[in-house]
Coordinates of C-alpha atoms and ligand atoms in Angstrom, one line a residue:
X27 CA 0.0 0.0 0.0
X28 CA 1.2 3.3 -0.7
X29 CA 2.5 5.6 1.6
X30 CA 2.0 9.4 1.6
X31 CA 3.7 11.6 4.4
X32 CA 2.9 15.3 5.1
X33 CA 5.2 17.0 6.9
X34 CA 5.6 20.1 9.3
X35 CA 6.7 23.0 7.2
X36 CA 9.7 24.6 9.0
X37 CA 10.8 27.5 7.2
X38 CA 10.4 30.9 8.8
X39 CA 6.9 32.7 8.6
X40 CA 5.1 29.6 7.0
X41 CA 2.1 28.9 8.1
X42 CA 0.6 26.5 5.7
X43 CA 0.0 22.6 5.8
X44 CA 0.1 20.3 2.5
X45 CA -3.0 18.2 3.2
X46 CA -6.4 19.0 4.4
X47 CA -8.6 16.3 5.9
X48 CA -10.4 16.6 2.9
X49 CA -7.6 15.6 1.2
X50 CA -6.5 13.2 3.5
X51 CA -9.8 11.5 2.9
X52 CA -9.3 11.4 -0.7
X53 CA -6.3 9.7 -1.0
X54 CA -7.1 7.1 1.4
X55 CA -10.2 6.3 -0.9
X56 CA -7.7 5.9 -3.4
X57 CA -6.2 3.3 -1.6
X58 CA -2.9 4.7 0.2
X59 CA -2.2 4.8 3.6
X60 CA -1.5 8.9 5.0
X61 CA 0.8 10.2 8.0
X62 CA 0.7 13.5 9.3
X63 CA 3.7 14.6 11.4
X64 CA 2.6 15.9 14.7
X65 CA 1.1 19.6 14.6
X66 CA 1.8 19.9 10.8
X67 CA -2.2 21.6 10.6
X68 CA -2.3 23.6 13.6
X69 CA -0.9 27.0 12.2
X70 CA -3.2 26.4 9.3
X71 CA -6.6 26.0 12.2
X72 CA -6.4 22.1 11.4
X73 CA -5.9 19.8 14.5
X74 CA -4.2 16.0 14.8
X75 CA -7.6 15.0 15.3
X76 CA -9.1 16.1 12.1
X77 CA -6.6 13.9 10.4
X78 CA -6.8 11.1 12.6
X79 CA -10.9 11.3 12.0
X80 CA -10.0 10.7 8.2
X81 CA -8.3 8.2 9.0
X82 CA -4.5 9.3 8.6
X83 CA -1.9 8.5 11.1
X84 CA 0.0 10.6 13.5
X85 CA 2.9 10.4 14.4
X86 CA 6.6 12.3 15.0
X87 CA 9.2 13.0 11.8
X88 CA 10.9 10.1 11.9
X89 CA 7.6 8.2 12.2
X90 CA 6.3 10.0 9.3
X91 CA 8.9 9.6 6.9
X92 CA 10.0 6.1 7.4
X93 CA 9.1 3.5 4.2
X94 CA 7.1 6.7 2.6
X95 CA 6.4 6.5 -1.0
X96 CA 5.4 10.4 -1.2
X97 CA 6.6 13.1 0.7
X98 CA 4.0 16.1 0.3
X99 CA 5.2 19.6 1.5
X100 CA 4.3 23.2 0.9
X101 CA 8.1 24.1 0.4
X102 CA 10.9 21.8 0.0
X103 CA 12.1 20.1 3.8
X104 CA 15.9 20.7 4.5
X105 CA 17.4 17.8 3.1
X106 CA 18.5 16.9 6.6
X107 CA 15.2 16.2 7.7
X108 CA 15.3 13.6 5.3
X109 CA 17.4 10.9 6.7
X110 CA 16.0 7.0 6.8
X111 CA 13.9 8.1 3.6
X112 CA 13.2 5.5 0.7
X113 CA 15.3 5.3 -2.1
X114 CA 13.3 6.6 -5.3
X115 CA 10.2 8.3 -3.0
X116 CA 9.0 11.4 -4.2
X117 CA 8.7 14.7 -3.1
X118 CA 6.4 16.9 -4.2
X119 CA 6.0 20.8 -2.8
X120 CA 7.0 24.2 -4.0
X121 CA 10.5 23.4 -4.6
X122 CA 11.8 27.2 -5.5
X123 CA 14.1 25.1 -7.8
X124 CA 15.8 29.0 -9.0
X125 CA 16.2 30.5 -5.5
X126 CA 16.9 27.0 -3.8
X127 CA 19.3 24.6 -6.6
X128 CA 21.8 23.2 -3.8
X129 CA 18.7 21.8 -2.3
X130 CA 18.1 20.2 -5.3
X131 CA 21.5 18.6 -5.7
X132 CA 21.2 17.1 -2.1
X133 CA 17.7 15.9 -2.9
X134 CA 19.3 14.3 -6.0
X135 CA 22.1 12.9 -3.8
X136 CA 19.5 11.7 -1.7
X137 CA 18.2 9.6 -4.2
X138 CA 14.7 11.6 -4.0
X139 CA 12.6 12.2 -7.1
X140 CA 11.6 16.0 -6.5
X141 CA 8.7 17.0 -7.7
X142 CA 8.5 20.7 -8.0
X143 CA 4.8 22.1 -8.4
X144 CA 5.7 25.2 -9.8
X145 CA 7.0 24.2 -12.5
X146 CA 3.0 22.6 -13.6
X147 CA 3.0 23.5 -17.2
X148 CA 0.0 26.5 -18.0
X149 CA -2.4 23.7 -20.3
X150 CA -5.4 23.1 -19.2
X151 CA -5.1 19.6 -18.1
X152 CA -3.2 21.6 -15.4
X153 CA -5.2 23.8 -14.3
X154 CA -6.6 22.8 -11.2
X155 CA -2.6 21.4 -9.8
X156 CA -1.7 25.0 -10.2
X157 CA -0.4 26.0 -7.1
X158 CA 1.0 29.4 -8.3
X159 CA -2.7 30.4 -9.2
X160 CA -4.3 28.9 -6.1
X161 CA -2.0 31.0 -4.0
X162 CA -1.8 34.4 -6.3
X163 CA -5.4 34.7 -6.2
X164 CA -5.9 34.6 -2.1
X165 CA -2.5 36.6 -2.3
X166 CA -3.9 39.2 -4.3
X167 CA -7.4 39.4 -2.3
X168 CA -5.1 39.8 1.0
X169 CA -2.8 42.6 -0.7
X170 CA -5.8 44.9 -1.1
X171 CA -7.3 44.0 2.2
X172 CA -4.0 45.0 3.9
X173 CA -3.9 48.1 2.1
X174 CA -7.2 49.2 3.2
X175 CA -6.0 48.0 6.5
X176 CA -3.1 50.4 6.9
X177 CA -4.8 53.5 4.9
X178 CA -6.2 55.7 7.3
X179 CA -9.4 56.5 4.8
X180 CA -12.2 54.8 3.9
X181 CA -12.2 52.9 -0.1
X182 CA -16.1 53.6 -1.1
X183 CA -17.4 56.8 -2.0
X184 CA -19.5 57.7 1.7
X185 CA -22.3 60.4 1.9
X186 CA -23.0 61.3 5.2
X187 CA -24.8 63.7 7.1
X188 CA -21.2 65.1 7.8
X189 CA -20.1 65.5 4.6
X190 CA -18.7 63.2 1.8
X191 CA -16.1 60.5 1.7
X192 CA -14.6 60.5 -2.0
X193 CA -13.5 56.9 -3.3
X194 CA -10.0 55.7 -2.9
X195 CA -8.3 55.3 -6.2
X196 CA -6.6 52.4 -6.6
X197 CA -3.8 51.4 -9.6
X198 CA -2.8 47.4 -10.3
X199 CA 0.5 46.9 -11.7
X200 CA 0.7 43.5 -13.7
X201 CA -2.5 41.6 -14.1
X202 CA -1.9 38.0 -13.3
X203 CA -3.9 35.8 -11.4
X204 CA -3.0 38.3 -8.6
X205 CA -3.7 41.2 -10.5
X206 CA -7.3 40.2 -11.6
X207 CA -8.4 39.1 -7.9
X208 CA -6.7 42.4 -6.4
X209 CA -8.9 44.7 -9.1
X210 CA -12.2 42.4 -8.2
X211 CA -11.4 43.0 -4.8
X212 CA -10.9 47.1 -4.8
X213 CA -13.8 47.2 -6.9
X214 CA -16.1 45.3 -4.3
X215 CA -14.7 47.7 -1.6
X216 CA -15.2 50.5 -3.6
X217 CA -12.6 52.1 -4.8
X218 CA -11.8 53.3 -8.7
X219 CA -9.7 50.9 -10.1
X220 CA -7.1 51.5 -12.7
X221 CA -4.8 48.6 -14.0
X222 CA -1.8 48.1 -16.3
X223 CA 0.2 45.0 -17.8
X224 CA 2.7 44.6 -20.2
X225 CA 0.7 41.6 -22.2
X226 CA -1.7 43.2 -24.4
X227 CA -4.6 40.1 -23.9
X228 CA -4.7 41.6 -20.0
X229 CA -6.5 44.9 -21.4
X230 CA -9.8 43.3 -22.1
X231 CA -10.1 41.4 -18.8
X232 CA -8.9 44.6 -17.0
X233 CA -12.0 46.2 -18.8
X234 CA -14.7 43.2 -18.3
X235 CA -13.8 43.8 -14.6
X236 CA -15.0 47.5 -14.8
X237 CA -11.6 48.5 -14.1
X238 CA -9.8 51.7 -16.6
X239 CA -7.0 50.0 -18.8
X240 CA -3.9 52.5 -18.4
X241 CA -1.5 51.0 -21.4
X242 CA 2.0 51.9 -23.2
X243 CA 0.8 52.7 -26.1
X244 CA 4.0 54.2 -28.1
X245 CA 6.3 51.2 -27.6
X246 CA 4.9 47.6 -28.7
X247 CA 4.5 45.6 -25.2
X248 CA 4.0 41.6 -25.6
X249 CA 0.8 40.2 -28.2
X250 CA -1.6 38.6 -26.8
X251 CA -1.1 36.3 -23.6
X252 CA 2.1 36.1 -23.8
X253 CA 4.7 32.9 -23.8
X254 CA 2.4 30.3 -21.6
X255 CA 1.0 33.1 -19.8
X256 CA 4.0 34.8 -18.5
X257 CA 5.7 38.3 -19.1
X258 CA 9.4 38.3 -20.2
X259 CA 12.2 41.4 -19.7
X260 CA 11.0 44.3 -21.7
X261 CA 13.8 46.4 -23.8
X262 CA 14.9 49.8 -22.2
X263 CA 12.4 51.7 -24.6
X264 CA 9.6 49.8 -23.6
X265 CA 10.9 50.7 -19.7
X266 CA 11.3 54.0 -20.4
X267 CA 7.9 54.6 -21.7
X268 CA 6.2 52.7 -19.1
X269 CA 8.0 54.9 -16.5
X270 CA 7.0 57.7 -18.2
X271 CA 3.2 56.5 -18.7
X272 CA 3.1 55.3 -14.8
X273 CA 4.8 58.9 -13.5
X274 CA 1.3 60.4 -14.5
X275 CA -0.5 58.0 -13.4
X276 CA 0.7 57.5 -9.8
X277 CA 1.1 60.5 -8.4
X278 CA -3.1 60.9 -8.4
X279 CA -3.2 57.6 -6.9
X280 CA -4.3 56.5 -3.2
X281 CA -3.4 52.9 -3.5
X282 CA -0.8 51.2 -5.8
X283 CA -1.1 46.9 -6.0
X284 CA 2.5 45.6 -8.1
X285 CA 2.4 41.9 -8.6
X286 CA 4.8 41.5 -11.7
X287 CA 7.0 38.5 -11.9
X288 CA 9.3 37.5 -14.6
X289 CA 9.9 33.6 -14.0
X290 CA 13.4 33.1 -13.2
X291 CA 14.6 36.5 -12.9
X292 CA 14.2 39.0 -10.3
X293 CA 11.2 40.9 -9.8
X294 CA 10.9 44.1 -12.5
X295 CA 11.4 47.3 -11.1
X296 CA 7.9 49.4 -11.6
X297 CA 7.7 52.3 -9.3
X298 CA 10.9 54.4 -8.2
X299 CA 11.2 56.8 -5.1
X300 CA 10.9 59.9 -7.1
X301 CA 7.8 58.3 -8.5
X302 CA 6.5 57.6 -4.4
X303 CA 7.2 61.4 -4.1
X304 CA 4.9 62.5 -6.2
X305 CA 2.0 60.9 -4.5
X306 CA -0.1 62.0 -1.8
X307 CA 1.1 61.6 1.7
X308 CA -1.1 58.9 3.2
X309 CA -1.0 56.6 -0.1
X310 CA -0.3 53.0 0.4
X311 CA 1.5 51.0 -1.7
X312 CA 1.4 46.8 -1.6
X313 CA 4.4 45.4 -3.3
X314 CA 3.6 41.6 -3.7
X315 CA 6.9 41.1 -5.3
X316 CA 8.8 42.5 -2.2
X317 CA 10.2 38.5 -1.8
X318 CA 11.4 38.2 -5.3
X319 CA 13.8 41.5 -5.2
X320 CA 10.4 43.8 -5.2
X321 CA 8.4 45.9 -7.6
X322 CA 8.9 48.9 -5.7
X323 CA 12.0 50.9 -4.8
X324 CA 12.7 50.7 -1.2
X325 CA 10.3 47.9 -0.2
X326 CA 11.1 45.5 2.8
X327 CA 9.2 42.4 3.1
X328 CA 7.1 42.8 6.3
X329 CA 8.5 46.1 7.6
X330 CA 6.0 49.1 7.0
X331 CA 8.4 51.5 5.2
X332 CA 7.1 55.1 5.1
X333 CA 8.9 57.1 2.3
X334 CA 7.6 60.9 1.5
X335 CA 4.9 60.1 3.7
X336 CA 3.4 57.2 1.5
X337 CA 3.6 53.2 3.4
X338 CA 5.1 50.9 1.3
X339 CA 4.2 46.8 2.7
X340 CA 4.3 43.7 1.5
X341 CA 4.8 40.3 3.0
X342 CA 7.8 37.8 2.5
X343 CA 5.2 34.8 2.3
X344 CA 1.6 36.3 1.1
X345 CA -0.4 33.5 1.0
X346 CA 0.9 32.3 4.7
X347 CA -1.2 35.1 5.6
X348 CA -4.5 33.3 5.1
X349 CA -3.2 29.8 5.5
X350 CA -6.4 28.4 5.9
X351 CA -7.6 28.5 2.7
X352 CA -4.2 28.4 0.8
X353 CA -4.0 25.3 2.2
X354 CA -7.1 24.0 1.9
X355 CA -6.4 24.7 -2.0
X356 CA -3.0 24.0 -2.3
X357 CA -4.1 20.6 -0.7
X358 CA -6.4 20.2 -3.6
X359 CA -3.7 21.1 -5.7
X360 CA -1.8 18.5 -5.0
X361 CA -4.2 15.5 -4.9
X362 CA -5.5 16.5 -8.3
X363 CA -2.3 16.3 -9.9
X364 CA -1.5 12.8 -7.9
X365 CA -4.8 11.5 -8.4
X366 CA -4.6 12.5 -12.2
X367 CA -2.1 9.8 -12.6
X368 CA -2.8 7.2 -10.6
X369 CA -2.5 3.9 -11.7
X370 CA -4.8 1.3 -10.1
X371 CA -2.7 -1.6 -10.5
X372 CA 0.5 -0.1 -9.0
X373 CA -1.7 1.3 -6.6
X374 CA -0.1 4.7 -6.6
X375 CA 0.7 7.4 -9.4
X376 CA 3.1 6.5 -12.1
X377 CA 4.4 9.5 -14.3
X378 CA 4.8 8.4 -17.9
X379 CA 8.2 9.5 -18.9
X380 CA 7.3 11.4 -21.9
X381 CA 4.3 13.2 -20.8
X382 CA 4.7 17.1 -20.7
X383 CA 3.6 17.0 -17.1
X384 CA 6.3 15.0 -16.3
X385 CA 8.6 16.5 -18.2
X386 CA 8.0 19.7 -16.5
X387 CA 7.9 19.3 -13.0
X388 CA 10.9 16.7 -12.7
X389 CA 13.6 17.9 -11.2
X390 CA 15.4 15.1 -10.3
X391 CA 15.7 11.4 -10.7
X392 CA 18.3 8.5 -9.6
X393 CA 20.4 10.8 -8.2
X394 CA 20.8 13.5 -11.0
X395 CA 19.0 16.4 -11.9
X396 CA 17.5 15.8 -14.9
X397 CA 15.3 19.3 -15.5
X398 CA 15.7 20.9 -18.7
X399 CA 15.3 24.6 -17.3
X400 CA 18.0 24.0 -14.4
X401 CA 20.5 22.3 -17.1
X402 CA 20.0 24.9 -19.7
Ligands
NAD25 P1 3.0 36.2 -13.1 O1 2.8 35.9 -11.6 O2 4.1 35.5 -13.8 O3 3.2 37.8 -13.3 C1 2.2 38.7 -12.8 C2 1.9 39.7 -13.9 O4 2.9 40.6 -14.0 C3 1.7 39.1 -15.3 O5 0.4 39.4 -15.8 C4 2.8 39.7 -16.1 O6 2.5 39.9 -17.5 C5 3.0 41.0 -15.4 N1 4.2 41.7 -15.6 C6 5.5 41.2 -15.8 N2 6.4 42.2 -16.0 C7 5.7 43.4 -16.0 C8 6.1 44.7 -16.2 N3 7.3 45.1 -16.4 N4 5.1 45.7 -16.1 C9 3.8 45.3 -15.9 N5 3.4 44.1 -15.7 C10 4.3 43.1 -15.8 O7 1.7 35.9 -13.9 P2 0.5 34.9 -13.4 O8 -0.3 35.5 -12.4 O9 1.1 33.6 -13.1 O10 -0.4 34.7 -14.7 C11 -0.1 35.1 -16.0 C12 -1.1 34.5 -17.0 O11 -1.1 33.1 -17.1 C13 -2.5 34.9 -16.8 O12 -3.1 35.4 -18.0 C14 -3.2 33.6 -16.4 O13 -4.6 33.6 -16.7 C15 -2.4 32.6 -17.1 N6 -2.5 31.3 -16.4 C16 -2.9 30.2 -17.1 C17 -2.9 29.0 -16.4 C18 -3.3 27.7 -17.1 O14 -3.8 27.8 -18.2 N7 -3.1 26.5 -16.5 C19 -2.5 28.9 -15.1 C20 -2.1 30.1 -14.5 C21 -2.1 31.3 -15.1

């Protein structure tokens, strides 16, 4: 029977578990056997006990991990932690495998398959293992929450018998997954929602949201969606007119949202300090990128920085912030993708070799590292 172990996550700030006991339920109707290590839910509000009612085991690390086949996380465990772990077992989490490659090499030592969820190609078969979408959309809710939070006005328009509250103005900068749930969420709040992206099919969903399109319109930006969905480096021109087009823009804004990520490259720089000084005193500014080297100038993941009067946040782990239901879909993640290719006769999943699935997400296997985009 196979074995699935979830572990603790121990990295700094994280909050989030890999299974839920909805999860947990799942794969034992599949037919494997689940162990929880001791607490690994409680930051994330889900008790031992759920588990154990779903009929997964609890136990300590060692318990956990001995003769298991997979080896779910949210990130990737320290190596270390993996001692008296089966030859060949999988591990399957959000690997970092840029930001994190000696980790890779000791998993490959190891003799661990690594799994890396981020990698999940962007076809449609993949959509609901996605954990980069399942966590960017909470992540961009939460960014526009926190902003209200810290801004000390009000978002709607408010008539009152004292007077009138005007409506916060708020700008998105890159319209991912994030993007789009941060412009739904300002809008349900209240606020006038502008919203800009470098890949020209965003325009159209920034308008069917009722948000105002602000675009480069001199400089050719990237057709349509873009490369599987993502943004790549744009040439100096194009960055020159965007800083040009955004130093109008910003300076009559209240609240600025930046989620724009290049994969495998630091974060593009979007808003300078001479750009913050123009706005109002009082602004807030979210920078979602802060981990990844930052959107804004000056941004410190979870430090309030207050530059010409204007707060500039952001978190080092967004989606830790609402761990509940990260988790919960991240969880979801995960078994969909297992579950996908599981093999009733083995009794667990088997990963063709030459599907594009596999092909993407492998990171290592029989001691090497055998991914294409950490080779190249
Ligand atoms: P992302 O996290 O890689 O980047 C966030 C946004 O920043 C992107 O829209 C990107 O174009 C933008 N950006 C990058 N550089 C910029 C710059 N210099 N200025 C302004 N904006 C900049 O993107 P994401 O959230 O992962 O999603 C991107 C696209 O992929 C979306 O259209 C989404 O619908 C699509 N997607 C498809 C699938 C699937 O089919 N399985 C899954 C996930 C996402």
């Amino acid at each position: 029977m196979v074995k699935i172990a979830v572990l603790k996550e121990t990295a700094a700030g994280e909050s989030r578990v890999a299974a839920s006991p909805e999860t947990v339920k799942k794969f034992i109707g599949l037919g494997a056997r689940v162990s929880i290590e001791k607490g690994a839910g409680v930051a994330a509000s889900v008790n031992d006990a759920d588990y154990e009612a779903m009929g997964a085991s609890v136990g300590d690390l060692s318990a956990t991990i001995k003769d298991a086949d997979i080896i779910l996380g949210i990130q990737g465990p320290d190596p270390k932690a993996l001692k008296g772990m089966k030859s060949g077992a999988w591990l399957v989490a959000g690997l970092d495998p840029f930001g994190q490659r000696a980790r890779i090499d000791a998993y490959a030592k190891a003799g661990v398959e690594a799994l890396a969820m981020e990698f999940m190609p962007r076809i449609t078969r993949a959509q609901s293992m996605d954990i980069l979408s399942s966590q960017s959309n909470l992540s961009g809710y939460k960014a526009v929450i926190e902003a209200a939070s810290v801004y000390g006005r009000a978002f709607p328009m408010m008539m009152t018998a004292a007077g009138t509250v005007s409506a916060a103005k708020a700008f998105i900068m890159g319209v991912g997954v994030a993007g789009l749930q941060a412009i739904a969420t300002a809008r349900r709040l209240g606020a006038q929602v502008s919203a800009t992206d470098v890949r020209s099919a965003t325009k159209e969903q920034i308008e069917s949201l009722g948000a105002k399109a602000i675009f480069v319109e001199n400089v050719a930006g990237i057709e349509g969606e873009g490369a599987g969905g993502y943004a790549t480096e744009m040439s100096d021109e194009y960055k020159a007119a965007q800083a040009e087009l955004v130093s109008a823009h910003i300076a009559k804004q209240d609240i600025v949202i930046t989620t724009a990520l290049i994969p495998g490259r630091p974060a593009p720089r979007l808003v300078s300090d001479a750009q913050i000084a123009t706005m109002k005193p009082g602004s807030v500014i979210f920078d979602l990128a802060v981990a990844q080297g930052g959107n804004v100038e000056g941004s410190k993941a979870d430090e309030v920085v207050i530059k010409h009067g204007v707060k500039i946040i952001g978190y080092a782990n967004t989606p830790a912030h609402l761990a509940a239901d990260t988790s919960a879909l991240f969880s979801r993640n995960l078994f969909n993708f297992l579950s996908a290719f599981w093999d009733k006769e083995a009794g667990r999943p088997v990963l063709p070799d030459d599907d594009e699935i596999t092909a993407a997400i492998r990171l290592t296997k029989d001691g090497k590292v055998v991914n294409e985009r950490l080779l190249a």
